[in-house]
Coordinates of C-alpha atoms and ligand atoms in Angstrom, one line a residue:
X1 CA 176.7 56.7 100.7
X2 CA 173.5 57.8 103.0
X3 CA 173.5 60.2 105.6
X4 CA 170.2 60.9 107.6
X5 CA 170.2 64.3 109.6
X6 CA 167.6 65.3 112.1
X7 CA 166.9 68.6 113.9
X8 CA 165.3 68.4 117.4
X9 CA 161.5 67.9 117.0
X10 CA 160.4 71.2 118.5
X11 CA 158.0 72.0 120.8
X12 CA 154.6 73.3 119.5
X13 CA 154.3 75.4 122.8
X14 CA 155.5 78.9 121.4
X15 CA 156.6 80.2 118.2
X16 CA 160.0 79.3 116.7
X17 CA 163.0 81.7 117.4
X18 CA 166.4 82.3 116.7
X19 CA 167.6 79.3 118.8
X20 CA 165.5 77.2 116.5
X21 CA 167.0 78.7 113.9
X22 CA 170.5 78.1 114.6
X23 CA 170.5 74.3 115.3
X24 CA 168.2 74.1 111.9
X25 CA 170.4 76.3 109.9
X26 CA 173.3 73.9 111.3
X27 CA 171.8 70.6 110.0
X28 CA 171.0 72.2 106.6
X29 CA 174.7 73.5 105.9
X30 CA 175.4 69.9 106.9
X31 CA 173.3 68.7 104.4
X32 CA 174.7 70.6 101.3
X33 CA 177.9 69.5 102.7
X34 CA 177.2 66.1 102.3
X35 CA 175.9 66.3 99.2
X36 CA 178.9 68.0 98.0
X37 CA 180.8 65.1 98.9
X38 CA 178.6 62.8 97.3
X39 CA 176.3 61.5 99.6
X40 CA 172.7 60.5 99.3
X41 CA 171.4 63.2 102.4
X42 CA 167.5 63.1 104.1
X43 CA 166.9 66.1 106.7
X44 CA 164.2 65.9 108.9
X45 CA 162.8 68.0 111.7
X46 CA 159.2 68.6 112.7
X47 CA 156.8 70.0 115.8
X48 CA 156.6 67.8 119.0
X49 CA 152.9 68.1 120.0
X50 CA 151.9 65.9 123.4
X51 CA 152.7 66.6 126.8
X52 CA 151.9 68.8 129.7
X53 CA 153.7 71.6 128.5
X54 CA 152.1 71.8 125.4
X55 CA 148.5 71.3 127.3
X56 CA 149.0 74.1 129.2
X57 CA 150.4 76.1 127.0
X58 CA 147.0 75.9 124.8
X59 CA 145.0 76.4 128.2
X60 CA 146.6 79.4 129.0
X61 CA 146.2 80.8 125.6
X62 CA 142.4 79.5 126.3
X63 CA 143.0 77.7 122.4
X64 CA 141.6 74.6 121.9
X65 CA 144.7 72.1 121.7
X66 CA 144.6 70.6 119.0
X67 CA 143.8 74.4 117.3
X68 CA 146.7 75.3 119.1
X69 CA 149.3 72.8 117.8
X70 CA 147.9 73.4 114.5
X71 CA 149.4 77.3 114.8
X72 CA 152.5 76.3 115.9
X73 CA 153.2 73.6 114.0
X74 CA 152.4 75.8 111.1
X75 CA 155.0 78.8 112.0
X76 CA 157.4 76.4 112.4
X77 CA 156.8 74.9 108.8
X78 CA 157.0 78.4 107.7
X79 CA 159.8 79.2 108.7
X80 CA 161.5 76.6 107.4
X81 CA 160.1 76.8 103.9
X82 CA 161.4 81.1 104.4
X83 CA 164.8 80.2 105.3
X84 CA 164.7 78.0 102.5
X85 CA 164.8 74.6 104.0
X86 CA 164.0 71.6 101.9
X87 CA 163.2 69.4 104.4
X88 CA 163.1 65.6 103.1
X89 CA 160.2 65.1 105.8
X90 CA 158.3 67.2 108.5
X91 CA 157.2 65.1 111.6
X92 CA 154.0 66.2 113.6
X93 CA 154.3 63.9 117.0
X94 CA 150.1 63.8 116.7
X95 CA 150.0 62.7 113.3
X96 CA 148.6 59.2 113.0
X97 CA 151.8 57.6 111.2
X98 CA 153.7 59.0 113.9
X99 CA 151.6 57.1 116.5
X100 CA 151.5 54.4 115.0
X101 CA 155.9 53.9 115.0
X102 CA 155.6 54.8 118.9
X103 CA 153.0 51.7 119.4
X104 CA 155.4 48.8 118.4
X105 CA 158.5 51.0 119.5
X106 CA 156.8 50.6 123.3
X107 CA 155.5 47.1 123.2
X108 CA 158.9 46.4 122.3
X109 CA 161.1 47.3 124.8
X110 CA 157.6 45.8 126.8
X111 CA 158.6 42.7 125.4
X112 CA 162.5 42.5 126.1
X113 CA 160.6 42.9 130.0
X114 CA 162.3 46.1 130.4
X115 CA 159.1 48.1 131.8
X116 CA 157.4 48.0 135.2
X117 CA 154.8 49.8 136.9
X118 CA 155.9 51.6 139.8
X119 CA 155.2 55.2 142.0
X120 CA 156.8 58.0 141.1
X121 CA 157.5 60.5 143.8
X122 CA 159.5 64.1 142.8
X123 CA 160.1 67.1 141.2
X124 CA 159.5 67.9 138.2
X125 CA 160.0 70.9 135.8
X126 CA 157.3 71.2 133.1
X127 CA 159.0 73.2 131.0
X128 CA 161.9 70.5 130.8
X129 CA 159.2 67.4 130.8
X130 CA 161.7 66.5 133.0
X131 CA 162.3 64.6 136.4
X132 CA 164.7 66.2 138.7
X133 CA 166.4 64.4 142.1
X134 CA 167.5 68.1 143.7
X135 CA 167.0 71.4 143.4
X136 CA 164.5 74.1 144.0
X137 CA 164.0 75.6 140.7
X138 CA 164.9 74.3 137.0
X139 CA 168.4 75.2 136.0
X140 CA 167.3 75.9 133.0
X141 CA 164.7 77.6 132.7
X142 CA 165.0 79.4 136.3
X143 CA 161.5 78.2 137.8
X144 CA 160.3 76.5 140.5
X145 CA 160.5 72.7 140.1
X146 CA 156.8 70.9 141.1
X147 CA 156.1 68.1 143.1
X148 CA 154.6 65.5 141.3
X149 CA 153.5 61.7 142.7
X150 CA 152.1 59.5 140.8
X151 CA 151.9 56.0 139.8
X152 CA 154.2 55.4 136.5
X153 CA 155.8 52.5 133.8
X154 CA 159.7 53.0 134.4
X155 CA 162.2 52.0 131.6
X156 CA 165.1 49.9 133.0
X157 CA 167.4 52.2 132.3
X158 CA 170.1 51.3 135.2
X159 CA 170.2 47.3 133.2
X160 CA 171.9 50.0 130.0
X161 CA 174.8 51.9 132.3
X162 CA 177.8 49.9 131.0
X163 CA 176.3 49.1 127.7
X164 CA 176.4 52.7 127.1
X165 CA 180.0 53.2 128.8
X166 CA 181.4 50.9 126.5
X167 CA 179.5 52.4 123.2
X168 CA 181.0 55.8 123.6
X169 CA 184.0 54.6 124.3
X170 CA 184.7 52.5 121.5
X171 CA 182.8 55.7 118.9
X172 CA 185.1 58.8 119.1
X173 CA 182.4 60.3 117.2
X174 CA 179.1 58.8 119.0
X175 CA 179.2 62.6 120.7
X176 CA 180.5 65.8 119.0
X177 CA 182.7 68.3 120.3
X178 CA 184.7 66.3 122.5
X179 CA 183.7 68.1 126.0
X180 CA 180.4 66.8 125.5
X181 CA 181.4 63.1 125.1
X182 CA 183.5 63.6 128.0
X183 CA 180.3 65.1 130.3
X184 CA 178.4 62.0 129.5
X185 CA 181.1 59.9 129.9
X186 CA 181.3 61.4 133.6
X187 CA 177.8 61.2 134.1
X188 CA 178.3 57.8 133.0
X189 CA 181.0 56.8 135.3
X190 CA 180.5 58.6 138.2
X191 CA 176.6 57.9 139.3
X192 CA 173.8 55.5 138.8
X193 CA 171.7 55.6 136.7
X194 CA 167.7 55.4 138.1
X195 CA 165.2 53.8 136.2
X196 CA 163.1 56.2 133.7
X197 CA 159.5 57.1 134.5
X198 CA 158.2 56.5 131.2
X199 CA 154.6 57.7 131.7
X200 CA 152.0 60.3 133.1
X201 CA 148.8 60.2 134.5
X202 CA 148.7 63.8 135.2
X203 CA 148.1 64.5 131.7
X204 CA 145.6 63.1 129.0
X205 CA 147.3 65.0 126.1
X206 CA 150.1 61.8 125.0
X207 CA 149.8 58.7 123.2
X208 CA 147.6 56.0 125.3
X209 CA 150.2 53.0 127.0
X210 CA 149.2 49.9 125.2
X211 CA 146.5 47.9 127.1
X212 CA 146.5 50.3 129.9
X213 CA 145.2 53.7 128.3
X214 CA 144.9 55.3 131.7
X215 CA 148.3 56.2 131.5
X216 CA 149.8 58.5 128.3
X217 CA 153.4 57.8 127.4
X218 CA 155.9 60.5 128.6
X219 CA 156.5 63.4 125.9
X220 CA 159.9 62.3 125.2
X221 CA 159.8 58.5 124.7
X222 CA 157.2 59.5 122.1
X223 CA 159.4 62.5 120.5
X224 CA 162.8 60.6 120.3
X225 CA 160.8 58.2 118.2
X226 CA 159.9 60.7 115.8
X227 CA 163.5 59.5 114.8
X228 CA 162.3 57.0 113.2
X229 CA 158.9 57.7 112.9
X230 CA 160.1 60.3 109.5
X231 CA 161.6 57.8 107.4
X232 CA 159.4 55.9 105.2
X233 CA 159.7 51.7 105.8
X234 CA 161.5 51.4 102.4
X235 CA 164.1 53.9 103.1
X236 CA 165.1 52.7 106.7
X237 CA 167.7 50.3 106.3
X238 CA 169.6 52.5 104.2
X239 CA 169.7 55.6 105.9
X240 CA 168.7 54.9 109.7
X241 CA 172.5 54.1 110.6
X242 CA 174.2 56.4 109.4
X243 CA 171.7 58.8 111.3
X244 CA 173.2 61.9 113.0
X245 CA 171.2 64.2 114.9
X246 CA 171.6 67.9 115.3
X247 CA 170.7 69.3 119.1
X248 CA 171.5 71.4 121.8
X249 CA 173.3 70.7 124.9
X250 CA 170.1 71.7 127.0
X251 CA 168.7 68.0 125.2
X252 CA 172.4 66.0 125.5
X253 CA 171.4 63.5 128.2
X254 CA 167.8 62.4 126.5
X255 CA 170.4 62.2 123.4
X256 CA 173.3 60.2 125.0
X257 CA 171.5 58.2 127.5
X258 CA 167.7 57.6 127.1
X259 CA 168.0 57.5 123.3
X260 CA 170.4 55.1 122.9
X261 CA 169.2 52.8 126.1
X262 CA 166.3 52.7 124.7
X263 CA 167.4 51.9 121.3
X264 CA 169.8 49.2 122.7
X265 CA 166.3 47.4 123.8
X266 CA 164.5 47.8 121.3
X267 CA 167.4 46.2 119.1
X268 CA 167.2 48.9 116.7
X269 CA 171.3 50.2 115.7
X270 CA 172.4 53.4 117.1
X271 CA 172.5 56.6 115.8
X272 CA 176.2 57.5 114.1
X273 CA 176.6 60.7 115.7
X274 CA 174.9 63.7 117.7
X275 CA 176.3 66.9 117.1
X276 CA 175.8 69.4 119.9
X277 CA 175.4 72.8 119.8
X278 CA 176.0 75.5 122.8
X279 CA 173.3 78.5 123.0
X280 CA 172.5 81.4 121.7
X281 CA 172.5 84.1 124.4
X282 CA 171.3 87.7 124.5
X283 CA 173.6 89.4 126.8
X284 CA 174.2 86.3 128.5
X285 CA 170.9 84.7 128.6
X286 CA 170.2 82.0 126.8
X287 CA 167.7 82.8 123.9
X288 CA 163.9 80.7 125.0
X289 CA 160.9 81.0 124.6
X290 CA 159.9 82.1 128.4
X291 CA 162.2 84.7 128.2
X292 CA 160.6 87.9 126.5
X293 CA 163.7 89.7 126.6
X294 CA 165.5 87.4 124.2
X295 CA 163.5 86.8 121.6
X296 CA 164.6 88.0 118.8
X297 CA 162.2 87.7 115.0
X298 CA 164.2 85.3 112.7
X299 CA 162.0 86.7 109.8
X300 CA 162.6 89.9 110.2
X301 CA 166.3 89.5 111.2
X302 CA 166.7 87.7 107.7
X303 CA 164.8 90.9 105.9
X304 CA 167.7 92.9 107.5
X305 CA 171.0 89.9 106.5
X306 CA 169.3 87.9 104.0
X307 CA 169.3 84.0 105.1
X308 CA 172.9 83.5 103.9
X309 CA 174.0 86.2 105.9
X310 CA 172.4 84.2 108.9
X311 CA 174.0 81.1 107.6
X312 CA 177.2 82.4 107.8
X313 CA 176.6 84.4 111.0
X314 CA 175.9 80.9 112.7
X315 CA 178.3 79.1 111.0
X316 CA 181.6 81.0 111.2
X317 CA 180.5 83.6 114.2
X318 CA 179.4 80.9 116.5
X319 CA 181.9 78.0 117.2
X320 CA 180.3 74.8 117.0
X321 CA 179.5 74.1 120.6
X322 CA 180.6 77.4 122.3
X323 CA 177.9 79.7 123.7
X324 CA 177.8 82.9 122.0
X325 CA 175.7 86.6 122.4
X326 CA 174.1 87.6 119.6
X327 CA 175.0 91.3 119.3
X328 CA 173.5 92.5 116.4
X329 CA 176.3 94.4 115.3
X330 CA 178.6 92.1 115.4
X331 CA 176.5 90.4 113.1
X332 CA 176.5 93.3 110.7
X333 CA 180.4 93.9 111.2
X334 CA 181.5 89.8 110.3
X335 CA 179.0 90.3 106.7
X336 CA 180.5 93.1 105.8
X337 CA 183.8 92.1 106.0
X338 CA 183.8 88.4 104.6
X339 CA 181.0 88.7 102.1
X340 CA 180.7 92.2 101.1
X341 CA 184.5 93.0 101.6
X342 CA 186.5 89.8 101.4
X343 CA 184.4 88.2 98.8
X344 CA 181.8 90.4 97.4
X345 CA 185.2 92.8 96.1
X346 CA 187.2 90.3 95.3
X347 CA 183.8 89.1 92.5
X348 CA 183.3 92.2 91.5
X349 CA 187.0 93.4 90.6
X350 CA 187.4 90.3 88.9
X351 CA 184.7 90.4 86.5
X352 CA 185.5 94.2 86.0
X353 CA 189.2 93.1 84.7
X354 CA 187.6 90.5 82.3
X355 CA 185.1 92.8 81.1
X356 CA 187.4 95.8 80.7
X357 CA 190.6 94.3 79.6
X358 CA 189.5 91.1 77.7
X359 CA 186.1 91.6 76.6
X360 CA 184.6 89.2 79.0
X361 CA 186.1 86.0 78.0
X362 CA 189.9 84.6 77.9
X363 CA 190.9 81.2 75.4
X364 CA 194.7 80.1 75.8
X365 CA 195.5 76.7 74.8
X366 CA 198.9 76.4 76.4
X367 CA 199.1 78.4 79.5
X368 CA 202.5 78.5 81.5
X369 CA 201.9 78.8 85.3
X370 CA 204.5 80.2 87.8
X371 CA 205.5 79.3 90.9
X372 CA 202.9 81.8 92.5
X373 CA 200.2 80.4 90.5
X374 CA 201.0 77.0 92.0
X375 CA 200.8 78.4 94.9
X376 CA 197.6 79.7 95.2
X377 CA 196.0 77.1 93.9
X378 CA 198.2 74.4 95.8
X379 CA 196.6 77.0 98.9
X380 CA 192.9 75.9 97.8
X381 CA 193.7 72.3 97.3
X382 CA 195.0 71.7 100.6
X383 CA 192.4 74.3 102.5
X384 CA 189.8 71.6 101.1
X385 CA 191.3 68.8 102.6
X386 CA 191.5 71.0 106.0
X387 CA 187.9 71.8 105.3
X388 CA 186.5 68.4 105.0
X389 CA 188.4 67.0 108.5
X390 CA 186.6 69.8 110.3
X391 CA 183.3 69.4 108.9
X392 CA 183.9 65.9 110.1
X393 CA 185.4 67.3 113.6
X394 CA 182.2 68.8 114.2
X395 CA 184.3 71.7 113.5
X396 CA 182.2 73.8 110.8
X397 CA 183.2 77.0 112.4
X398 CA 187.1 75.8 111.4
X399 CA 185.8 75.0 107.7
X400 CA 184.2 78.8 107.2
X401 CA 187.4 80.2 108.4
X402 CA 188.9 78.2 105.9
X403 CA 186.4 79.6 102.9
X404 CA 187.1 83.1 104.3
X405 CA 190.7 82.6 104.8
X406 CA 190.8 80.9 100.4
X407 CA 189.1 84.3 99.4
X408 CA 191.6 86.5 101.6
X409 CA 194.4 84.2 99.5
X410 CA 193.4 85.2 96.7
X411 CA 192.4 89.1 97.4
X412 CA 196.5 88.6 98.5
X413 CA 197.1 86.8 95.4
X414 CA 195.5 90.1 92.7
X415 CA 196.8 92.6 95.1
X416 CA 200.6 91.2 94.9
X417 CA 200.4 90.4 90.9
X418 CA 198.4 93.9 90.4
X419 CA 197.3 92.6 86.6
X420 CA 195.7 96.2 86.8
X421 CA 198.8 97.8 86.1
X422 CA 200.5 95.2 84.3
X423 CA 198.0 95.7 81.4
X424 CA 198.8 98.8 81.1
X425 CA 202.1 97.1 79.0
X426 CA 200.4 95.5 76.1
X427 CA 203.7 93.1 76.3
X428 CA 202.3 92.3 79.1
X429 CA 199.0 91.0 78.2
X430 CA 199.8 87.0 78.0
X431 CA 201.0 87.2 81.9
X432 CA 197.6 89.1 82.8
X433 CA 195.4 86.3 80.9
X434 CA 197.1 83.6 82.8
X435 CA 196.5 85.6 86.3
X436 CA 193.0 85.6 85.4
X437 CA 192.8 82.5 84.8
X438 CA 194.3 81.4 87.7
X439 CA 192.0 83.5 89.9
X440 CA 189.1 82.2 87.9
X441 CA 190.2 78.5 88.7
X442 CA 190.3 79.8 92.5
X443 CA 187.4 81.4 92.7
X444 CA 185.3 78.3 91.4
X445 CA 186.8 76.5 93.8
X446 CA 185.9 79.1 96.3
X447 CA 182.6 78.0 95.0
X448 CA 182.7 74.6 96.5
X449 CA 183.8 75.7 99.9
X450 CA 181.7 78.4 100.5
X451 CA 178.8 76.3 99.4
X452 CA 177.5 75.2 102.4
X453 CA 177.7 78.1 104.0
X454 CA 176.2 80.9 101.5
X455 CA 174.4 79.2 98.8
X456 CA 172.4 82.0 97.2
X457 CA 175.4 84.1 97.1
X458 CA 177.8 80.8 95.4
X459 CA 174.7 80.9 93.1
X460 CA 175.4 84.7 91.9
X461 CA 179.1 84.0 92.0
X462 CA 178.5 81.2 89.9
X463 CA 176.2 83.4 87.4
X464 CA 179.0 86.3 87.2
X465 CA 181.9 83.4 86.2
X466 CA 179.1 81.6 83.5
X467 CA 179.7 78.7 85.6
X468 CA 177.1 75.5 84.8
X469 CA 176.6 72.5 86.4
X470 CA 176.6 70.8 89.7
X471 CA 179.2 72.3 91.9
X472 CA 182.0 69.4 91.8
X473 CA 184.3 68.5 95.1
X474 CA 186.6 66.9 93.0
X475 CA 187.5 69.7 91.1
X476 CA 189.1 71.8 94.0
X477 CA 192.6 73.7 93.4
X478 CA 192.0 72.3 89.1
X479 CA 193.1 74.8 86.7
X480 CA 190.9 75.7 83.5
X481 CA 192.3 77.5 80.5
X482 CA 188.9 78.8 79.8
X483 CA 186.8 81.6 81.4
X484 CA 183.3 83.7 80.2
X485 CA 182.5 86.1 83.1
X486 CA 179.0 88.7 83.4
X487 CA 178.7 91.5 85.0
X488 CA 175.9 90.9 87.7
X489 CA 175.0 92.8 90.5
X490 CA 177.0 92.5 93.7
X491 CA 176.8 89.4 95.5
X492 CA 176.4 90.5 98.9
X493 CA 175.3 94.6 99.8
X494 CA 177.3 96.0 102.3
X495 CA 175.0 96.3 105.2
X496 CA 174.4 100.1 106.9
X497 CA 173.7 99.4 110.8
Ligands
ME8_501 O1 163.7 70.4 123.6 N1 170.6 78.4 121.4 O2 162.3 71.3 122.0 P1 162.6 72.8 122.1 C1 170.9 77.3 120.7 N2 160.9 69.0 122.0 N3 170.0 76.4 120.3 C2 168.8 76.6 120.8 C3 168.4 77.6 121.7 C4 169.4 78.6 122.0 N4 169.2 79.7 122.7 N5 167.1 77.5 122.0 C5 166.6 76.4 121.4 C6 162.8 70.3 122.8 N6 167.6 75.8 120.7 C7 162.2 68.9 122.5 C8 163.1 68.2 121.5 S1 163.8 66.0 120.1 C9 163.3 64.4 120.1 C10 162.7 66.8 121.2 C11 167.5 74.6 119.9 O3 161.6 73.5 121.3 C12 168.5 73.6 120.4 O4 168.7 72.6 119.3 O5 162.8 73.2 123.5 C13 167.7 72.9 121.5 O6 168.2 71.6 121.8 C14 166.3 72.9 120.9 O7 166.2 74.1 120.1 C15 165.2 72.8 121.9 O8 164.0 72.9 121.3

């Protein structure tokens, strides 16, 4: 099976923060999730270069534009290729191939008779590239919204209203978490929708309307498209619909409304899901790019945490959806109890027992298991199942307690059989072997949970049991008779604020 992830396309106005972090960090735990569960996965992201805000960005900098988009684009690349991100492909909204998807994509919906030239008359909020009906300044971004006339193609979006009513509806999961769905549904219901101004004159910096090039196409018709744009001809039937794409709720309506209206005309299937995520705030602001006072360095916050540690920070300190302040030490406080403490201990007192008391290796051929060994293992087996529906939930939040919760089982697990003392009893030594074992079995399937989450450090975990080969789903809650173990160094330092 296929699944085809995307990241917003960000813009190339400003360097990449920890907001862009977060919802790329997201996608990519998504993505060795997936492929844990056997699925063919393709992440995408990329910069999205046109537009006013992007023109004046470069203006103000008093960068020639093109110079300009060139920077940015490339910190964003790097940052991707320093957090580790493998991304399948990297979208730049000026590149050529690019332009030429959003050509057909527009003489398309052209076609189906679904544009018109009109006047556009409102305000407008640059930052946004956004129309807005009321309002004095952006509720966003706090400014003051523009007025802006000028002549414009509209999309008839108002002839999609019930077309989209009736696709949420009838796909629980078109919009993940649940309030989200529920906002658009609202939206949805309660007003109606205007036609979208689909184009700008006040800007050269966009991709010329077909056969009237004194208009440029509005920054987001042209960045949705991207969408598409990133997979290669051969590869879209297979992986466009199961396409699910990883944003914040600041982007939900272009998302849930435009995107798919537009789709609908073009006959092109919809997206399988969005996923939405809530913001990042720094004592209640939310983290941007025009706000000095919250920008915090990914880089050098991943010098301090490692990028696991920011992995896990977003995945199991921030539920899926919810706003949350990043207080640094917070941060350090959850590491050092679930993967120096909870885990990093647990690895490190396990491999000592091997080492010490059985040479680093243990060989029964007929082990019996008690009741308590059933147990724990019967407690990884089932926290799998529970780990999988809330990946699928949009829950990934629920499935890291779950991994921290499995490693807390077993810490319970060694501290309550205490093989430590029974060695001391060679009569004893059979019993200790098999407790070994058992937490051996649990800890590889520790593995596979915490997978997604903490990769580099499932990697040493994975070195210091002499584990090989691909991490297996299937194998969750099994028990081996077998183990090799290696003394390595600890899996996760504990971090001094
Ligand atoms: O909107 N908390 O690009 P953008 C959480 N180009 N997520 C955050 C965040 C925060 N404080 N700040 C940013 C655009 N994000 C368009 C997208 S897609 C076809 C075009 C993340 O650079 C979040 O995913 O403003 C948000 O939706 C996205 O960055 C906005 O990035």
């Amino acid at each position: 099976m296929n699944k085809y992830l995307t990241t917003p396309i960000y813009y190339a106005s400003g360097t990449p923060h920890l907001g862009h972090a977060y919802t790329t960090l997201v996608a990519d735990c998504y993505r060795r999730y997936y492929r844990l569960t056997d699925h063919d996965v393709k992440l995408i992201s990329g910069t999205d270069e046109h537009g006013q805000k992007i023109e004046r960005a470069a203006l103000a900098e008093g960068t020639d534009t093109t110079e300009f988009i060139e920077a940015r684009s490339d910190e964003f690349q790097a940052l991707w290729r320093t957090l580790g991100i493998d991304l399948d492909a990297f979208v730049r909204t000026t590149d050529s191939r690019h332009v030429a998807r959003v050509l057909p994509f527009w003489q398309n919906i052209a076609d189906k008779g679904d544009i018109y030239l009109g006047q556009y008359e409102g305000l407008y909020c640059v930052e946004c590239e956004q129309y807005f009906t009321t309002g004095e300044e952006c509720p966003v971004h706090r400014r003051p919204l523009e007025t802006f006339s000028e002549e414009s193609y509209f999309f008839r979006l108002s002839r999609y209203q019930s077309r989209l009513i009736e696709h949420i509806e009838s796909h629980d999961d078109f919009i993940l978490p649940r309030e989200r769905r529920n906002e658009v549904l609202s939206l949805l219901k309660n007003s109606e929708l205007r036609d979208l101004s689909i184009s700008r004159t006040s800007t050269r910096w966009g991709i010329p309307v077909p056969r009237d090039n004194r208009h440029v196409m509005y920054v987001w018709i042209d960045a949705l498209v991207s969408y598409l744009s990133a997979l290669a001809t051969e590869d879209f039937n297979a992986f466009w619909p199961s396409a699910t794409h990883f944003i914040g709720k600041d982007i939900l309506i272009f998302h849930a409304v435009y995107w798919p209206a537009l789709l609908l005309s073009a006959e092109i299937p919809l997206p399988l899901s969005l996923k939405v995520n809530g913001w990042l705030t720094i004592e209640g602001k939310k983290i941007a790019k025009s706000d000095p006072d919250t920008i915090v360095d990914p880089v050098a916050l991943i010098e301090e945490i490692g990028t696991d540690g920011l992995t896990y920070f977003f995945l199991k300190g921030v539920p899926f959806g919810g706003d949350v302040n990043f207080v640094r030490q917070q941060v350090y406080q959850l590491l050092n109890a679930d993967l120096a403490n909870n885990v990093g201990n647990l690895i490190s007192r396990f491999v000592t027992l091997v080492q010490r008391d059985f040479s680093g290796a243990i060989d029964i051929t007929s082990p019996v298991l008690e009741e308590c060994d059933h147990e724990l293992l019967a407690v990884l087996k089932d926290g799998a199942q529970e780990w999988q529906d809330a990946f699928e939930r949009a829950e990934p939040h629920v499935a890291a307690r779950i991994f921290a919760a499995s490693a807390a089982s077993i810490n319970r697990y060694l501290q309550h059989e205490e093989p430590w003392n029974l060695i001391k009893n060679e009569e004893n030594r059979g019993r200790v072997a098999v407790i070994l074992l058992v937490v051996h079995s649990a800890l590889s399937s520790l593995c596979v949970l915490g997978s997604p989450f903490v990769p580099d450090i499932i990697e040493k975990v994975r070195t210091s049991l002499c584990l090989q080969g691909d991490l297996c789903w299937s194998s969750v809650g099994a028990f081996g008779s077998q183990i090799r173990t290696r003394k390595t160094q600890s899996v996760y330092p504990r971090l001094s604020s």
